[in-house]
mmCIF file of C-alpha atoms in Angstrom:
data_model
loop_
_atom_site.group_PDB
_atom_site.id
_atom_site.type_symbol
_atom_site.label_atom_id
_atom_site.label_comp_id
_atom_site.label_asym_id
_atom_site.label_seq_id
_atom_site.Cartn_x
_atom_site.Cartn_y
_atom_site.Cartn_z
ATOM 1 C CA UNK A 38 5.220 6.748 0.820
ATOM 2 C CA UNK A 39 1.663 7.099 1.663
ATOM 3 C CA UNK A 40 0.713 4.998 4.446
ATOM 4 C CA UNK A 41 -2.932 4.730 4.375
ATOM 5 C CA UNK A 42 -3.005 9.137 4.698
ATOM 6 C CA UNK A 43 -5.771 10.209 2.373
ATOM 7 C CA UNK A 44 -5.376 14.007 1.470
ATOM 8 C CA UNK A 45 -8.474 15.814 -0.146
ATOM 9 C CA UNK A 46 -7.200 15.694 -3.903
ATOM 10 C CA UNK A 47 -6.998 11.782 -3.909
ATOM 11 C CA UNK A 48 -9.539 10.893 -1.893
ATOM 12 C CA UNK A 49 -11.776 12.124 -4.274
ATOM 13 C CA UNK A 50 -10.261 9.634 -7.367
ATOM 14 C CA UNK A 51 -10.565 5.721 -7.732
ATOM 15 C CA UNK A 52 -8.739 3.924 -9.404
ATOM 16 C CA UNK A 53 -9.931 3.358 -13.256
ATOM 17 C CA UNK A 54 -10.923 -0.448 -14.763
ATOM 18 C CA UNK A 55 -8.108 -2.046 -16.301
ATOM 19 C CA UNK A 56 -8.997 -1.883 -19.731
ATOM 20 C CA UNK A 57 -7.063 -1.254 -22.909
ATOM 21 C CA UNK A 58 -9.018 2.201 -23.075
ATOM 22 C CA UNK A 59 -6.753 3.501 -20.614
ATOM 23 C CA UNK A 60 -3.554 5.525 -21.149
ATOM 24 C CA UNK A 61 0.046 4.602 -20.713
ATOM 25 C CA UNK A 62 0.355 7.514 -18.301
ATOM 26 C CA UNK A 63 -2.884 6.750 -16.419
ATOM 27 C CA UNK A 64 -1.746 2.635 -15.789
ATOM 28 C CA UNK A 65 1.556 3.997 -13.939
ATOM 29 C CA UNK A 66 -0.244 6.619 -11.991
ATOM 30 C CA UNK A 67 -1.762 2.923 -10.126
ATOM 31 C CA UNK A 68 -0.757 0.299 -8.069
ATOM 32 C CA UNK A 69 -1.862 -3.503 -10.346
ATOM 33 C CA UNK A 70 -1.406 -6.528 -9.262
ATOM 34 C CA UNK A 71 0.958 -9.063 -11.335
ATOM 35 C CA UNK A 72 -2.262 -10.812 -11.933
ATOM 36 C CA UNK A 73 -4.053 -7.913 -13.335
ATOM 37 C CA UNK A 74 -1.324 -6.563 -15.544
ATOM 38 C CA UNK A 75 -1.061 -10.124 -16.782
ATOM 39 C CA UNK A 76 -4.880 -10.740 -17.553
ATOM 40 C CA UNK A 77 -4.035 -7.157 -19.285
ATOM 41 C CA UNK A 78 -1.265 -8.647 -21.588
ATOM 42 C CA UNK A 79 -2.997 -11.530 -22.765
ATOM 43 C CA UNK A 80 -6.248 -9.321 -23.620
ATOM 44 C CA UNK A 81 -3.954 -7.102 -25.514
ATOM 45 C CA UNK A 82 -1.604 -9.457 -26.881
ATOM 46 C CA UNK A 83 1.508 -8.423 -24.935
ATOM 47 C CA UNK A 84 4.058 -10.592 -24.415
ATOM 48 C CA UNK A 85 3.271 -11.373 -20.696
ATOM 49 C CA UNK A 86 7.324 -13.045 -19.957
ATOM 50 C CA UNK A 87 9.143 -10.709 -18.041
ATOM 51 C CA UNK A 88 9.065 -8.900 -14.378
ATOM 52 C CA UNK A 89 6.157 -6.666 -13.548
ATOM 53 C CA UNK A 90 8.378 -3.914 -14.070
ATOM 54 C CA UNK A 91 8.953 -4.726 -17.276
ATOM 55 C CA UNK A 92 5.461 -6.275 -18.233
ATOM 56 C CA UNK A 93 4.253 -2.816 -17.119
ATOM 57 C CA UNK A 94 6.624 -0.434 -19.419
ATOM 58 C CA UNK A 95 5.378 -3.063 -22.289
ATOM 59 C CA UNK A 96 1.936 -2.461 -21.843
ATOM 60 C CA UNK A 97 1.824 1.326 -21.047
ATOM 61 C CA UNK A 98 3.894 1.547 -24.387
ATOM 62 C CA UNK A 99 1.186 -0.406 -25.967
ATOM 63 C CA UNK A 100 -1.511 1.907 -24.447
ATOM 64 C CA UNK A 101 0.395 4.475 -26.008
ATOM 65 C CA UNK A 102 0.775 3.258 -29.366
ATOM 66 C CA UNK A 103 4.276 3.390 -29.115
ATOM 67 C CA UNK A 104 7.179 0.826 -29.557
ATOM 68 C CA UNK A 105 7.373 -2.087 -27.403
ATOM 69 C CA UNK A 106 10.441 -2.018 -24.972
ATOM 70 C CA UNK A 107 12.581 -5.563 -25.885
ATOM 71 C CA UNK A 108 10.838 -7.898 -23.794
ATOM 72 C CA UNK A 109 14.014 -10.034 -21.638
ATOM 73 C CA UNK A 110 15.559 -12.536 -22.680
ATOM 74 C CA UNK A 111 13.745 -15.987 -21.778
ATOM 75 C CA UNK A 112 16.359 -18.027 -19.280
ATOM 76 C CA UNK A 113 18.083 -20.591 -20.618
ATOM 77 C CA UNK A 114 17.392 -23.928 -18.835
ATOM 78 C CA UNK A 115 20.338 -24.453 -17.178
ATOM 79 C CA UNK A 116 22.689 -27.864 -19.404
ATOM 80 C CA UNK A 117 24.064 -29.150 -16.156
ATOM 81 C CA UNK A 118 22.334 -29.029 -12.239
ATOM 82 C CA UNK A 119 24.341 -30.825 -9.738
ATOM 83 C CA UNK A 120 22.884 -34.192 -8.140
ATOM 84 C CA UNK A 121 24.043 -35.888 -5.154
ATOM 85 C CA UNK A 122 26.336 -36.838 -3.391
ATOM 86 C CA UNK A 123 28.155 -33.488 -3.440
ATOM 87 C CA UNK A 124 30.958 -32.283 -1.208
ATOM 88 C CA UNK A 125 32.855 -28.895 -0.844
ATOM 89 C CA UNK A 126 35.023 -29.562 -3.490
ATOM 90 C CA UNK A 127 32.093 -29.418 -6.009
ATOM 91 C CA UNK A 128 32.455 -27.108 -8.905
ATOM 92 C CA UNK A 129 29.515 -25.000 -9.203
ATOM 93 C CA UNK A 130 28.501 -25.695 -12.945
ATOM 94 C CA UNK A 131 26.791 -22.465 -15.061
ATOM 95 C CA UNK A 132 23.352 -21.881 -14.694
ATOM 96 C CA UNK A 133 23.227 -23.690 -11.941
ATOM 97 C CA UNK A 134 19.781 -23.317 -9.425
ATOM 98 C CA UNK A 135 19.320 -22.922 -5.420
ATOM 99 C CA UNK A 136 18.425 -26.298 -5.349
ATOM 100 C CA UNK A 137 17.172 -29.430 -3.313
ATOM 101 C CA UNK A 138 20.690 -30.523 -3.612
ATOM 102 C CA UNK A 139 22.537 -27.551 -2.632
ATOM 103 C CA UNK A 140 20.292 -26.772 0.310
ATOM 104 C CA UNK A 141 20.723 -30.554 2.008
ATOM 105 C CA UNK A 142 25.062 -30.219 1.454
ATOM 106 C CA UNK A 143 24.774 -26.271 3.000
ATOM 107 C CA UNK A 144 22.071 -27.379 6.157
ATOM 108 C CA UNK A 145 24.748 -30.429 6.478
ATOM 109 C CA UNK A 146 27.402 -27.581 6.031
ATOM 110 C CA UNK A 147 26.894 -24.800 8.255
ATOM 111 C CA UNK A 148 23.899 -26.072 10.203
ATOM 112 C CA UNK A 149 20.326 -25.433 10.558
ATOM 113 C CA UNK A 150 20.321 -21.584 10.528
ATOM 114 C CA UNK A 151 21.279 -21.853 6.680
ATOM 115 C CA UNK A 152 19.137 -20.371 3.945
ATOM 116 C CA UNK A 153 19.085 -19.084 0.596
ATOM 117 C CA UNK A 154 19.713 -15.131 1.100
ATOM 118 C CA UNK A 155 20.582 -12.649 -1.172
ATOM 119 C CA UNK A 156 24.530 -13.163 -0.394
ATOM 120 C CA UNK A 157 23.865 -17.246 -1.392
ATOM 121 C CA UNK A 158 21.797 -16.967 -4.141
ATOM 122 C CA UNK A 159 24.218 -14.168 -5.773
ATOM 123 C CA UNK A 160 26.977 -16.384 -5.117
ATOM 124 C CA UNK A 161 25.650 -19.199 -6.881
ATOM 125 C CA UNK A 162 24.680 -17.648 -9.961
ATOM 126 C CA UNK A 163 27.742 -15.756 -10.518
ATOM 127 C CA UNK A 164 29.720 -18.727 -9.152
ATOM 128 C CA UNK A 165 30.476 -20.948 -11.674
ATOM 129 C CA UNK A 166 34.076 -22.445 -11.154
ATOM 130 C CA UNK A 167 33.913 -22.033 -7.768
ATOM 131 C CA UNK A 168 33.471 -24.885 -5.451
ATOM 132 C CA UNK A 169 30.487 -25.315 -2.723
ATOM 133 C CA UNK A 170 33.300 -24.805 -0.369
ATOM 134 C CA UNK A 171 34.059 -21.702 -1.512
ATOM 135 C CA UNK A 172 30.219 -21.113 -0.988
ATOM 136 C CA UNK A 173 30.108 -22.066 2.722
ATOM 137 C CA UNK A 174 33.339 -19.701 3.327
ATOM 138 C CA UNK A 175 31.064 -16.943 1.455
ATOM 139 C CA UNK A 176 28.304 -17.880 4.146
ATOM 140 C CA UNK A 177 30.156 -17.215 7.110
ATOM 141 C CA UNK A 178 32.025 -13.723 5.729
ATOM 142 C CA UNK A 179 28.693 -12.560 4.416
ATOM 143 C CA UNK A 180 26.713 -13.366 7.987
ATOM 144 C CA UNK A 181 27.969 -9.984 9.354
ATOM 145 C CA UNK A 182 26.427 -8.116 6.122
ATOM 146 C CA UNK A 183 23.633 -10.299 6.149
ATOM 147 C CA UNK A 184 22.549 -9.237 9.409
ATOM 148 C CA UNK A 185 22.252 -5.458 8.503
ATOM 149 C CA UNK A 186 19.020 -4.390 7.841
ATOM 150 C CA UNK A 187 18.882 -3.753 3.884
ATOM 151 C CA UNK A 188 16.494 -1.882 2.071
ATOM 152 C CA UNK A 189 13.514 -3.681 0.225
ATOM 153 C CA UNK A 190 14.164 -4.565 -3.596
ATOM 154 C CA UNK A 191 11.367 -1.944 -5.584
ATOM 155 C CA UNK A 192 10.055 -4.949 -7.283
ATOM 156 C CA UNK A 193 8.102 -6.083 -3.794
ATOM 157 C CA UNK A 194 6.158 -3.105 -3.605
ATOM 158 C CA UNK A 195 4.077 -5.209 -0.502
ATOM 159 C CA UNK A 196 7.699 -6.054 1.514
ATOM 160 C CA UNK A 197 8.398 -2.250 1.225
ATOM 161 C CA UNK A 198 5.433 -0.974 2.418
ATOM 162 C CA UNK A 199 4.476 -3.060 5.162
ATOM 163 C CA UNK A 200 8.154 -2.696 6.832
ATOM 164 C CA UNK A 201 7.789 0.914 6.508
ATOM 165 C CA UNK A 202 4.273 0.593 7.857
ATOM 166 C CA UNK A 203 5.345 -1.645 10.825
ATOM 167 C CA UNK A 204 8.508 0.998 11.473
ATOM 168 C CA UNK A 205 5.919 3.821 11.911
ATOM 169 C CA UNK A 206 3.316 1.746 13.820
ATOM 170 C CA UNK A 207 4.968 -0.451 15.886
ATOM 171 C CA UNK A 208 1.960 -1.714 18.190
ATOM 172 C CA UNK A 209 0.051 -2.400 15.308
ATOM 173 C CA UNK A 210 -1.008 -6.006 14.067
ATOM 174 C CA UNK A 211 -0.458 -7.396 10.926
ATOM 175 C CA UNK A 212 -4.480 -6.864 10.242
ATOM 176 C CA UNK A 213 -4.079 -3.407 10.197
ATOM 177 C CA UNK A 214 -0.972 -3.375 8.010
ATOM 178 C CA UNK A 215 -2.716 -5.409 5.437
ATOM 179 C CA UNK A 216 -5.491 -3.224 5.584
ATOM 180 C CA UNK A 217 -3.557 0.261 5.352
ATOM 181 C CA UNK A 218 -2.164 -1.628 2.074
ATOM 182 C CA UNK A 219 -5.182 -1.848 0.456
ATOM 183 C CA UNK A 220 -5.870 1.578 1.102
ATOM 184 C CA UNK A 221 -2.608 3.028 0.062
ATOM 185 C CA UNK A 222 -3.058 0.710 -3.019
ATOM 186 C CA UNK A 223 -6.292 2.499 -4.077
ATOM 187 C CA UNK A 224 -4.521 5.655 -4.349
ATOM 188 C CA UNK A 225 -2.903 7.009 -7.163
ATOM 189 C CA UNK A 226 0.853 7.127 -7.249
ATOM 190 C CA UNK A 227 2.743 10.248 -6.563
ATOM 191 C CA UNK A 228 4.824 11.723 -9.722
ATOM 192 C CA UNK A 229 8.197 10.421 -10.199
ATOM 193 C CA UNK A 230 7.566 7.597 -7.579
ATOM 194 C CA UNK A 231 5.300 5.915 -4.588
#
């Protein structure tokens, strides 16, 4: 990962306009925003549903001329979200949300230190059947896990790069992270990854 490091052969190369004139190749060689790749879409006429993973294989295939990768499945809205009162024999219903709900039984639960993580939100959607008891024992087995440092998803390109950032430059303020973003943002991406 570059981390705001300019070497001689990119320094010299901006990044293009996002325009439909560009190449499949050349819009993965650059960091876009969400926004951008969006405002991309709708010029184009790409379905714009999806993560930006996704939106972005789309629309370099579309550069390309080539096939359109099956854009996801749209969610389902969920048929059944639980309402209050709930207790911990609750059975978690199918497509049910992180919500409202849930979070007032779990801070009543297991306290004020409680939030939707990773381990929670997991639990819930692959849950159904289960009770929000079961959920609160999950809680408490997965706190050991949960306090592990875990690498960044790939989708939050920002998250991954400003940890790194902060792990190399520890004394340095959040201005300067943002900034060294921007920067590394600018530059084009390194073959077969960031």
């Amino acid at each position: 990962m570059n981390d705001n490091q300019n070497t001689s052969a990119t320094a010299a190369e901006s990044r293009p306009p996002l325009t439909a004139g560009l190449t499949g190749a050349e819009l993965l060689r650059w960091y876009w925003t969400l926004d951008e790749l969006t405002g991309l879409a709708r010029t184009m006429g790409v379905a714009r549903h999806g993560g930006k993973a996704a939106l972005t294989a789309r629309l370099a295939a579309a550069l390309d001329g080539l096939p359109l990768p099956a854009a996801p499945a749209r969610r389902r809205p969920a048929s059944t979200q639980l309402t209050g009162p709930v207790d911990g024999d609750t059975v978690i219903p199918a497509g049910q949300r992180c919500s409202q709900v849930l979070r007032r039984y779990f801070l009543e639960a297991i306290g004020p230190g409680f939030h939707f993580d990773a381990f929670m939100r997991d639990f819930i959607a692959r849950g159904p059947g289960r009770t929000l008891g079961d959920a609160v024992a999950h809680w408490h087995a997965t706190r050991p896990d949960a306090a592990r440092p875990r690498e960044i998803e790939e989708q939050f390109e920002y998250n991954r790069f400003t940890s790194t950032w902060h792990r190399r430059n520890p004394a340095g303020t959040r201005a300067q992270a943002r900034e060294a973003w921007h920067a590394h943002r600018a530059l084009p991406r390194h073959p077969g990854g960031d």
